[in-house]
């Protein structure tokens, strides 16, 4: 696609006189509130603050003071990363970029009055609201499991204490025990994530509990990078992983947290660690803000604006993203499009055509990295895929090592891009 | 720091090729006599992104280089022999060579009397190693399919800044390289050449091939001037 700068939309057209002079600092500055400090929200906050050079007042609402990235949390489970290395704080966003970082839960949105209510009792006014809350779980999607079971059967699909809990359970599993994963149905956060996790758990168990078994119960007939993962599992973890797809009972699995049982096709089976990754939906605040349609929030691809409310943008996992997978990389990419659109709406900056890209790296075993990626453009209908690639089976060890090293570089890059 | 940086930049501008000015910030913290000392060398030795062999071999990626190992440069038998015996250029060997070239490698064709003062040698080596290492990462090859007209396209800085946000997810704006190469401070020409090389499948990396195929010639030129401007 050739892009000619002459065709760029000038943002100043169509903006009222009152909105066109927001360069005056102080109380008159337009206010942007961002809910969620992950790959979408932190990036959007940083880009709006950085590129508007103080012309926009940016508030980031994130409950945790230390944010643990979901990406690379599997590498912590595999013993390739220590827990601290996936933790990040918001000091630079506050100090270097002048962002108001509020550590609180956003509990409601009044979209008519344009205010956000906080659990601590406060309220924030906005001209533009950006929701990047990530995911919540669909109640009842795995019969027998709800959030009250998450300590017995952790999901570990929001990084932090859940990740540490699963790690401890795996490390303390009895000799020859079984780690079971109940994999999620589509669409969900990080398509290769569950299968990278299986690889990392296998890597850990092979070293510390070599007679242990891994049982994967999957409701999907196929999964991301399947051929590559299966190649790796056969090569590195032969005989260790039992994969049960929907035809063999992987669909409709029920769990009994109290007795540590999974019911496969009506037959109970005792397991030692049970990692239940339920079906997912947009983080609850998106629903409360009235921007969801079903489980996700539909968006206009050109700007990441909600299709239901033009003052609200939705980023990352919570958004219905067209062809893009739900990943930290995607959220970061969408955040930049959103930041540009928000600046253009509130100041006189230019609106360029949206460009999106994503790459998901996964680690199969030591120095055995694989990747899948694609580029996307905005159409009136959705975020549409242009072209993509995926690693190939049978690649040599040097290339796989280079792919892994590239993923380390990406982690360092994207976390700098998010947190400054 | 800022004024010292600027002053250093001026000196360097007049002494070594312009391109190197991008790499000075780290070096400038250590010392700024290097470029002056390098005056003695530069009539025969080139260093920097476009460095080629001239009277003497180019000095990019010198630290750790086996002596007499640049293909296409005609060395003296004496230097070649040193290389065959496994000797390489490092701080120690270069220090001895610069002190007394013909004493260290009898039969070298380098016509240079040597530098007596140890601190001068040391500072010169600091400088050469810094600049030559910084340039080792910049591709020096040519893309045979690249139309030379493409190199003369003028980019747009603001557009490049916008487009760069896609690159910066992996290639850090700070210039840090933790597994993905730094692309800040590159001179425009090798930057444009590298992206077109990916676009034409002359360089391998699926992500870079995919990303570059989506970029127009003008967009590549715009990215080049933006990343060139990142001084770190």
XYZ file of C-alpha atoms in Angstrom:
652
model
C 0.000 0.000 0.000
C 1.389 3.363 -0.985
C 0.684 6.140 1.407
C 0.787 9.656 0.170
C 1.159 12.297 2.823
C -1.040 14.682 0.908
C -3.946 12.442 1.745
C -3.460 12.485 5.471
C -6.470 13.728 7.286
C -5.914 17.048 8.907
C -7.186 16.690 12.412
C -7.946 20.353 12.852
C -10.877 20.140 10.456
C -14.097 19.466 12.279
C -12.820 20.381 15.703
C -14.643 23.177 17.454
C -12.952 26.443 18.275
C -13.039 25.629 21.952
C -11.108 22.424 21.359
C -8.639 23.853 18.880
C -6.682 25.933 21.351
C -5.761 23.488 24.076
C -2.075 24.386 23.985
C -2.593 26.673 26.952
C -1.372 24.722 29.958
C -3.251 24.538 33.205
C -6.844 23.787 34.052
C -7.937 24.118 30.450
C -5.775 21.229 29.291
C -7.813 18.411 27.797
C -7.919 15.390 30.058
C -7.252 11.821 29.055
C -7.889 9.030 31.527
C -6.459 5.596 30.820
C -7.633 2.525 32.691
C -5.122 -0.315 32.823
C -1.319 -0.007 32.932
C -0.311 -2.920 30.729
C 0.955 -3.121 27.175
C -1.977 -1.081 25.845
C -2.563 1.448 28.618
C 1.013 2.204 29.647
C 2.069 2.633 26.022
C -0.875 4.913 25.231
C -0.180 7.006 28.338
C 3.478 7.362 27.495
C 2.934 8.252 23.836
C 0.199 10.799 24.530
C 2.231 12.470 27.265
C 5.491 12.347 25.302
C 4.145 13.523 21.962
C 1.715 16.167 23.234
C 4.583 17.720 25.195
C 2.417 18.683 28.128
C -0.603 19.877 26.146
C -2.723 16.964 27.361
C -3.274 16.006 30.977
C -2.782 12.227 31.225
C -3.982 10.078 34.133
C -3.219 6.371 34.269
C -5.315 4.210 36.590
C -3.670 0.904 37.504
C -4.312 -0.968 40.752
C -0.900 -2.620 41.093
C 2.266 -0.759 41.970
C 4.414 -3.493 40.461
C 3.144 -4.732 37.151
C 4.173 -8.238 36.122
C 4.036 -8.876 32.398
C 2.062 -11.868 31.207
C 4.507 -12.183 28.341
C 7.643 -13.973 29.604
C 5.784 -15.230 32.698
C 5.995 -18.698 31.116
C 9.771 -18.244 30.945
C 9.707 -17.683 34.684
C 7.838 -20.999 35.057
C 10.524 -22.642 32.926
C 13.300 -21.192 35.062
C 14.634 -18.952 32.286
C 13.685 -15.689 34.006
C 13.496 -14.737 37.639
C 10.275 -13.257 38.909
C 11.689 -9.780 39.513
C 12.804 -9.525 35.907
C 9.187 -9.502 34.692
C 8.113 -6.845 37.216
C 7.904 -3.158 36.313
C 6.927 0.019 38.135
C 5.450 3.326 37.032
C 8.042 5.727 38.448
C 9.384 6.854 35.095
C 5.950 7.440 33.617
C 5.150 9.672 36.572
C 8.491 11.438 36.920
C 9.834 11.660 33.374
C 6.574 12.042 31.469
C 4.383 13.900 33.939
C 1.666 11.250 33.913
C -0.635 11.157 36.957
C -0.379 7.539 38.004
C -3.277 6.550 40.250
C -2.989 3.163 41.965
C -6.643 2.331 42.392
C -9.400 0.252 40.826
C -11.718 1.937 38.349
C -15.122 0.676 39.418
C -17.517 2.553 37.157
C -17.742 4.858 34.168
C -20.402 7.526 33.725
C -20.223 7.988 29.996
C -22.755 10.840 29.958
C -21.000 12.869 32.634
C -17.622 11.624 31.387
C -16.289 10.589 34.760
C -14.596 7.472 36.134
C -15.352 6.346 39.684
C -12.504 4.876 41.726
C -12.749 2.193 44.415
C -11.009 4.561 46.825
C -13.934 6.985 46.494
C -12.430 9.504 44.073
C -13.650 10.440 40.650
C -11.799 11.449 37.482
C -13.169 13.605 34.655
C -12.156 12.932 31.100
C -12.449 14.312 27.607
C -11.226 11.007 26.229
C -11.218 7.704 28.068
C -8.969 4.832 27.041
C -9.861 1.377 28.338
C -7.124 -1.214 28.341
C -8.243 -3.500 31.146
C -7.133 -6.828 29.708
C -9.263 -9.876 30.324
C -11.658 -11.344 32.818
C -12.946 -14.920 32.848
C -16.329 -16.106 31.633
C -18.277 -17.499 34.577
C -19.131 -21.153 34.290
C -17.010 -21.819 31.215
C -15.247 -24.669 33.046
C -17.904 -26.411 35.168
C -16.754 -26.724 38.773
C -14.345 -23.784 38.566
C -14.870 -20.184 39.574
C -12.593 -17.458 40.890
C -12.888 -18.826 44.424
C -11.070 -21.942 43.178
C -8.090 -20.012 41.840
C -5.831 -20.886 44.729
C -6.438 -24.611 44.355
C -6.542 -24.564 40.578
C -4.711 -21.438 39.423
C -5.282 -19.881 36.015
C -2.010 -17.945 36.092
C -3.274 -16.053 33.102
C -2.879 -12.703 34.792
C 0.745 -12.509 35.833
C 1.734 -11.879 39.432
C 0.896 -13.915 42.521
C -1.008 -16.439 40.379
C 2.166 -17.112 38.401
C 4.169 -17.625 41.589
C 1.481 -19.904 42.974
C 1.482 -22.160 39.921
C 5.272 -22.235 39.970
C 5.295 -23.323 43.618
C 2.691 -26.012 42.954
C 4.734 -27.425 40.077
C 7.958 -27.367 42.076
C 6.304 -29.104 45.013
C 4.494 -31.697 42.948
C 5.064 -35.284 44.089
C 7.506 -37.408 42.147
C 5.827 -38.806 39.048
C 2.780 -36.544 39.539
C 0.563 -35.034 36.859
C 0.332 -31.405 35.810
C -2.939 -30.847 33.982
C -3.834 -27.841 31.858
C -7.405 -27.062 30.889
C -6.765 -24.935 27.797
C -9.122 -22.068 26.824
C -11.474 -21.818 23.846
C -10.974 -19.102 21.204
C -10.625 -16.160 21.331
C -8.258 -15.660 24.238
C -5.179 -13.726 25.326
C -1.882 -14.856 23.759
C -2.780 -17.711 21.373
C 0.530 -19.596 21.740
C 0.654 -18.892 25.502
C -0.846 -22.150 26.824
C 1.423 -24.232 24.595
C 4.536 -22.285 25.471
C 3.521 -22.878 29.070
C 3.267 -26.628 28.458
C 6.785 -26.486 26.985
C 8.170 -24.525 29.918
C 6.523 -26.769 32.513
C 7.923 -29.787 30.663
C 11.362 -28.209 30.689
C 11.173 -27.674 34.428
C 9.777 -31.122 35.203
C 12.285 -32.874 32.973
C 15.015 -31.450 35.185
C 13.455 -31.815 38.641
C 10.782 -34.507 38.348
C 11.559 -36.514 35.243
C 8.835 -39.142 35.704
C 6.115 -36.478 35.958
C 3.377 -36.298 33.325
C 1.670 -33.427 31.564
C -1.956 -33.678 30.534
C -3.379 -31.033 28.176
C -7.166 -30.886 27.760
C -8.036 -28.677 24.835
C -11.497 -27.702 23.530
C -9.998 -26.451 20.228
C -9.382 -28.677 17.197
C -6.129 -26.820 16.439
C -3.912 -24.213 18.076
C -1.293 -21.562 17.295
C 2.070 -22.840 16.021
C 0.783 -26.384 16.583
C 3.205 -28.113 14.203
C 6.140 -26.267 15.741
C 5.142 -27.062 19.311
C 4.479 -30.702 18.517
C 7.842 -30.973 16.790
C 9.487 -29.526 19.897
C 7.541 -31.702 22.333
C 8.537 -34.844 20.430
C 12.137 -33.744 20.275
C 12.652 -32.494 23.828
C 9.932 -34.054 25.957
C 9.121 -37.375 24.291
C 6.582 -39.456 26.215
C 5.919 -36.745 28.761
C 2.988 -34.820 27.271
C -0.447 -36.273 26.641
C -2.584 -33.985 24.496
C -6.338 -34.563 24.408
C -8.224 -32.563 21.782
C -12.005 -32.000 21.552
C -12.668 -35.325 19.798
C -11.115 -37.320 22.630
C -12.762 -35.489 25.535
C -10.793 -32.240 25.689
C -14.023 -30.276 25.296
C -16.570 -29.908 28.095
C -14.103 -30.813 30.832
C -15.402 -30.436 34.384
C -13.144 -29.935 37.399
C -13.474 -30.700 41.103
C -11.044 -28.449 42.959
C -11.651 -30.063 46.372
C -10.677 -33.540 45.250
C -8.206 -32.344 42.572
C -10.049 -34.217 39.870
C -10.763 -33.496 36.229
C -13.704 -35.180 34.540
C -12.811 -36.185 30.982
C -15.697 -37.577 28.968
C -17.463 -38.518 32.202
C -14.447 -40.250 33.722
C -12.803 -38.646 36.779
C -9.024 -38.491 36.777
C -6.892 -37.429 39.730
C -4.240 -34.826 39.003
C -1.649 -33.098 41.199
C -1.549 -29.621 39.713
C -4.467 -28.283 37.713
C -3.994 -25.131 35.680
C -7.465 -24.054 34.579
C -7.450 -21.374 31.881
C -11.154 -20.508 31.455
C -12.860 -18.791 28.523
C -12.176 -15.069 28.472
C -13.975 -11.779 27.978
C -13.085 -8.095 28.153
C -12.103 -6.753 31.580
C -15.209 -5.868 33.555
C -14.811 -2.105 33.350
C -15.427 -2.285 29.586
C -18.785 -3.862 30.274
C -19.553 -1.252 32.961
C -18.668 1.520 30.526
C -21.241 0.089 28.140
C -18.862 -0.516 25.258
C -19.007 -4.304 24.982
C -21.050 -6.338 22.563
C -21.042 -9.908 23.798
C -17.682 -10.691 25.389
C -15.587 -7.993 23.699
C -15.650 -4.300 22.817
C -16.088 -3.553 19.101
C -13.794 -0.786 17.858
C -13.206 1.406 14.814
C -9.882 0.186 13.467
C -8.669 3.602 12.224
C -8.618 5.094 15.724
C -9.383 2.250 18.180
C -12.507 4.201 19.220
C -15.375 2.226 20.624
C -18.167 1.720 18.111
C -20.587 2.496 20.921
C -19.093 5.692 22.320
C -16.775 8.005 20.404
C -15.207 9.439 23.584
C -13.991 5.993 24.618
C -11.176 4.030 23.020
C -10.564 0.353 23.758
C -7.172 -1.320 23.417
C -5.618 -4.732 23.583
C -7.214 -7.932 24.804
C -10.532 -6.268 25.711
C -11.150 -5.032 22.161
C -12.650 -7.035 19.332
C -9.518 -6.753 17.240
C -10.493 -8.061 13.819
C -7.704 -10.253 12.494
C -5.164 -9.346 15.204
C -4.436 -11.850 17.952
C -4.799 -10.770 21.562
C -1.208 -10.146 22.621
C 0.938 -7.609 24.416
C 2.574 -6.746 21.107
C -0.853 -6.108 19.522
C -1.942 -3.941 22.455
C 1.268 -1.914 22.188
C 0.754 -1.495 18.453
C -2.893 -0.442 18.881
C -1.915 1.967 21.658
C 0.225 3.963 19.251
C -2.622 4.277 16.755
C -4.947 5.266 19.588
C -2.485 7.794 21.060
C -2.141 9.456 17.684
C -5.923 9.600 17.224
C -6.496 11.012 20.709
C -3.850 13.692 20.225
C -5.320 14.592 16.856
C -8.777 14.949 18.387
C -7.606 17.089 21.315
C -4.772 19.107 19.788
C -3.816 20.124 16.277
C -1.507 17.185 15.623
C -1.759 15.125 12.454
C -3.622 11.889 12.004
C -1.675 9.412 9.918
C -3.113 6.179 8.515
C -3.130 3.405 11.122
C -0.500 0.686 10.883
C -0.477 -2.365 13.078
C 1.900 -5.255 13.520
C 2.343 -8.197 15.841
C 4.884 -10.895 16.535
C 4.551 -13.627 19.140
C 7.731 -15.433 20.139
C 7.540 -18.667 22.116
C 10.232 -20.685 23.793
C 10.042 -24.475 23.341
C 13.241 -25.424 25.155
C 16.662 -23.891 25.839
C 17.670 -21.801 22.802
C 14.754 -23.159 20.803
C 12.631 -20.112 19.987
C 9.835 -19.912 17.421
C 7.757 -16.990 16.199
C 4.660 -16.006 14.290
C 3.859 -12.502 13.089
C 1.810 -10.377 10.756
C 1.143 -6.812 9.687
C -2.299 -5.264 9.581
C -4.139 -2.217 8.305
C -7.337 -0.475 9.305
C -10.369 -1.017 7.114
C -13.829 0.362 7.829
C -14.849 -3.097 8.924
C -11.924 -4.264 11.081
C -8.187 -4.527 11.644
C -7.343 -6.546 8.550
C -4.326 -8.761 8.022
C -2.007 -7.857 5.144
C 0.732 -10.471 5.333
C 2.403 -12.721 7.852
C 4.970 -15.413 8.523
C 5.554 -18.284 10.890
C 8.727 -20.194 11.841
C 9.152 -23.476 9.995
C 9.563 -26.969 11.327
C 13.070 -28.354 10.861
C 14.851 -25.006 11.254
C 18.480 -25.339 12.357
C 19.617 -24.754 15.917
C 21.399 -21.492 15.088
C 18.211 -19.925 13.727
C 16.166 -21.117 16.701
C 18.750 -19.639 19.055
C 18.705 -16.356 17.132
C 14.898 -16.318 17.384
C 15.100 -16.774 21.144
C 17.685 -14.010 21.463
C 15.467 -11.793 19.358
C 12.637 -12.387 21.820
C 14.874 -11.186 24.660
C 15.594 -8.042 22.686
C 11.889 -7.549 22.071
C 11.079 -7.933 25.768
C 13.604 -5.290 26.635
C 12.289 -3.075 23.831
C 8.586 -3.312 24.540
C 8.949 -2.865 28.280
C 11.017 0.297 27.650
C 8.334 1.393 25.231
C 5.660 0.849 27.899
C 7.340 2.081 31.050
C 9.955 4.516 29.675
C 27.804 17.636 29.345
C 25.840 19.323 26.600
C 28.381 21.977 25.693
C 31.210 19.502 25.910
C 29.263 17.268 23.597
C 28.753 20.041 21.073
C 32.366 21.154 21.210
C 33.503 17.635 20.659
C 31.141 17.290 17.760
C 32.722 20.295 16.052
C 36.233 18.971 16.408
C 35.222 15.613 15.141
C 33.344 17.100 12.245
C 36.485 18.663 10.908
C 38.798 15.765 11.474
C 37.060 12.534 10.633
C 34.265 11.846 8.192
C 30.946 13.362 9.188
C 29.180 10.077 9.754
C 31.202 9.276 12.810
C 29.772 12.244 14.652
C 26.843 10.090 15.608
C 28.917 7.769 17.701
C 30.691 10.193 19.864
C 28.520 10.542 22.886
C 29.883 7.603 24.856
C 33.384 8.258 23.736
C 33.107 11.944 24.497
C 32.567 11.112 28.129
C 35.937 9.432 28.256
C 38.091 11.808 26.281
C 38.159 14.078 23.312
C 41.772 13.987 22.076
C 41.245 10.873 19.944
C 40.270 12.601 16.705
C 43.362 14.836 16.875
C 45.633 11.875 17.446
C 43.912 9.985 14.624
C 45.017 12.740 12.187
C 48.335 10.939 11.983
C 46.581 7.786 10.729
C 43.783 9.042 8.544
C 45.779 9.791 5.430
C 46.190 6.028 5.020
C 43.443 4.400 7.166
C 39.687 4.924 6.944
C 37.234 4.278 9.737
C 33.458 4.699 9.914
C 30.401 3.472 8.037
C 31.786 3.946 4.537
C 35.382 3.050 5.366
C 37.224 1.194 2.627
C 40.747 -0.060 2.255
C 43.001 2.657 0.850
C 46.761 2.906 1.373
C 46.202 0.926 4.539
C 43.349 -1.448 5.469
C 40.166 0.032 6.959
C 39.950 -0.037 10.748
C 36.323 -1.011 11.423
C 35.903 -3.910 13.858
C 39.610 -3.787 14.582
C 39.534 -5.047 18.140
C 39.953 -8.820 17.947
C 40.664 -8.871 14.210
C 43.254 -11.450 13.129
C 46.267 -9.615 11.720
C 46.386 -9.491 7.931
C 42.852 -10.853 7.578
C 40.927 -8.281 5.507
C 40.096 -9.960 2.227
C 41.063 -7.832 -0.742
C 43.795 -5.847 0.988
C 47.376 -6.656 0.009
C 49.348 -6.952 3.219
C 53.082 -7.321 3.642
C 54.262 -10.906 4.068
C 55.344 -9.995 7.583
C 51.826 -8.959 8.699
C 50.267 -11.978 6.976
C 52.667 -14.254 8.807
C 51.711 -12.718 12.140
C 48.090 -13.549 11.356
C 48.929 -17.119 10.368
C 50.598 -17.555 13.739
C 47.288 -16.590 15.354
C 48.085 -13.017 16.375
C 45.239 -10.538 16.475
C 44.802 -6.832 17.078
C 43.930 -5.962 20.602
C 44.929 -3.226 23.011
C 48.242 -4.846 23.857
C 49.405 -5.712 20.338
C 48.259 -2.375 18.930
C 50.082 -0.528 21.694
C 53.333 -2.310 20.832
C 52.833 -1.792 17.123
C 52.099 1.923 17.478
C 55.117 2.400 19.705
C 57.519 0.968 17.146
C 55.863 -0.492 14.033
C 58.960 -1.925 12.398
C 60.290 -3.138 15.700
C 57.092 -5.077 16.480
C 56.499 -6.441 12.951
C 59.785 -6.486 11.080
C 58.990 -6.066 7.387
C 55.667 -4.227 7.777
C 54.897 -1.943 4.877
C 53.386 0.710 7.163
C 55.550 3.782 6.873
C 55.037 5.293 10.276
C 57.687 6.112 12.826
C 55.527 5.375 15.862
C 54.165 7.301 18.843
C 56.528 7.651 21.752
C 54.170 8.887 24.441
C 52.305 6.037 26.074
C 49.258 8.140 27.038
C 48.876 9.279 23.415
C 48.901 5.678 22.224
C 46.395 4.703 24.844
C 43.986 7.510 23.958
C 44.330 6.825 20.257
C 43.490 3.151 20.818
C 40.467 4.153 22.937
C 39.239 6.269 20.101
C 39.879 3.792 17.291
C 38.287 0.934 19.192
C 35.262 3.014 20.092
C 34.581 4.226 16.570
C 35.450 0.932 14.929
C 33.228 -1.079 17.266
C 30.324 1.306 16.787
C 30.632 0.806 13.064
C 30.966 -2.937 13.127
C 27.183 -3.228 13.490
C 26.333 -1.174 10.444
C 26.088 -3.253 7.287
C 28.707 -2.232 4.788
C 27.549 -4.279 1.808
C 25.728 -3.029 -1.235
C 22.310 -4.167 -2.360
C 22.703 -5.069 -6.043
C 19.023 -4.427 -6.806
C 18.945 -1.037 -5.154
C 18.312 1.784 -7.593
C 20.713 4.570 -6.686
C 17.855 7.065 -7.112
C 16.290 5.590 -4.002
C 19.214 6.787 -1.938
C 18.594 10.370 -2.972
C 14.917 10.437 -1.930
C 14.409 13.018 0.782
C 12.505 11.769 3.786
C 10.070 13.645 5.998
C 11.123 13.863 9.635
C 7.640 14.088 11.200
C 6.420 11.192 9.126
C 9.503 9.203 10.070
C 8.847 9.942 13.728
C 5.315 8.574 13.424
C 6.426 5.488 11.497
C 9.259 4.855 13.956
C 6.821 3.922 16.714
C 6.377 0.575 14.972
C 10.155 -0.052 15.004
C 10.657 1.078 18.581
C 8.691 -1.823 20.059
C 11.822 -3.883 19.324
C 14.643 -1.494 18.347
C 15.027 0.709 21.385
C 14.939 4.482 21.010
C 17.718 4.659 23.605
C 20.022 2.723 21.279
C 20.299 -0.146 23.745
C 20.847 -3.559 22.196
C 19.673 -6.465 24.350
C 19.183 -8.959 21.540
C 17.775 -6.763 18.769
C 20.271 -4.454 17.053
C 20.369 -0.749 17.733
C 19.306 1.311 14.722
C 19.765 4.773 16.191
C 22.384 7.133 14.791
C 22.874 5.194 11.602
C 23.875 7.271 8.629
C 21.011 7.541 6.143
C 22.563 5.547 3.318
C 23.282 2.251 5.108
C 19.897 2.506 6.851
C 18.046 2.854 3.562
C 20.202 0.153 1.975
C 19.525 -2.257 4.838
C 15.739 -1.849 4.693
C 15.695 -2.276 0.920
C 17.894 -5.342 1.294
C 15.229 -6.873 3.549
C 12.518 -5.773 1.177
C 14.296 -7.521 -1.710
C 15.069 -10.623 0.389
C 18.831 -10.065 0.323
C 18.883 -10.063 4.114
C 17.276 -12.771 6.205
C 14.807 -12.097 8.990
C 11.142 -12.807 8.518
C 9.967 -9.928 10.655
C 12.177 -7.374 8.934
C 11.242 -8.702 5.510
C 7.569 -8.437 6.388
C 7.836 -4.939 7.868
C 10.025 -3.528 5.081
C 7.773 -4.860 2.322
C 5.032 -2.633 3.698
C 7.187 0.483 3.556
C 7.315 2.736 0.500
C 10.620 4.238 -0.655
C 9.552 7.560 0.839
C 8.656 5.937 4.157
C 12.046 4.242 4.328
C 13.773 7.564 3.628
C 11.678 9.197 6.371
C 12.563 6.511 8.896
C 16.223 6.880 7.974
C 16.366 10.581 8.758
C 14.406 10.140 11.956
C 16.610 7.370 13.356
C 19.708 9.229 12.195
C 18.634 12.108 14.427
C 18.444 10.027 17.608
C 21.644 10.948 19.404
C 22.432 8.586 22.199
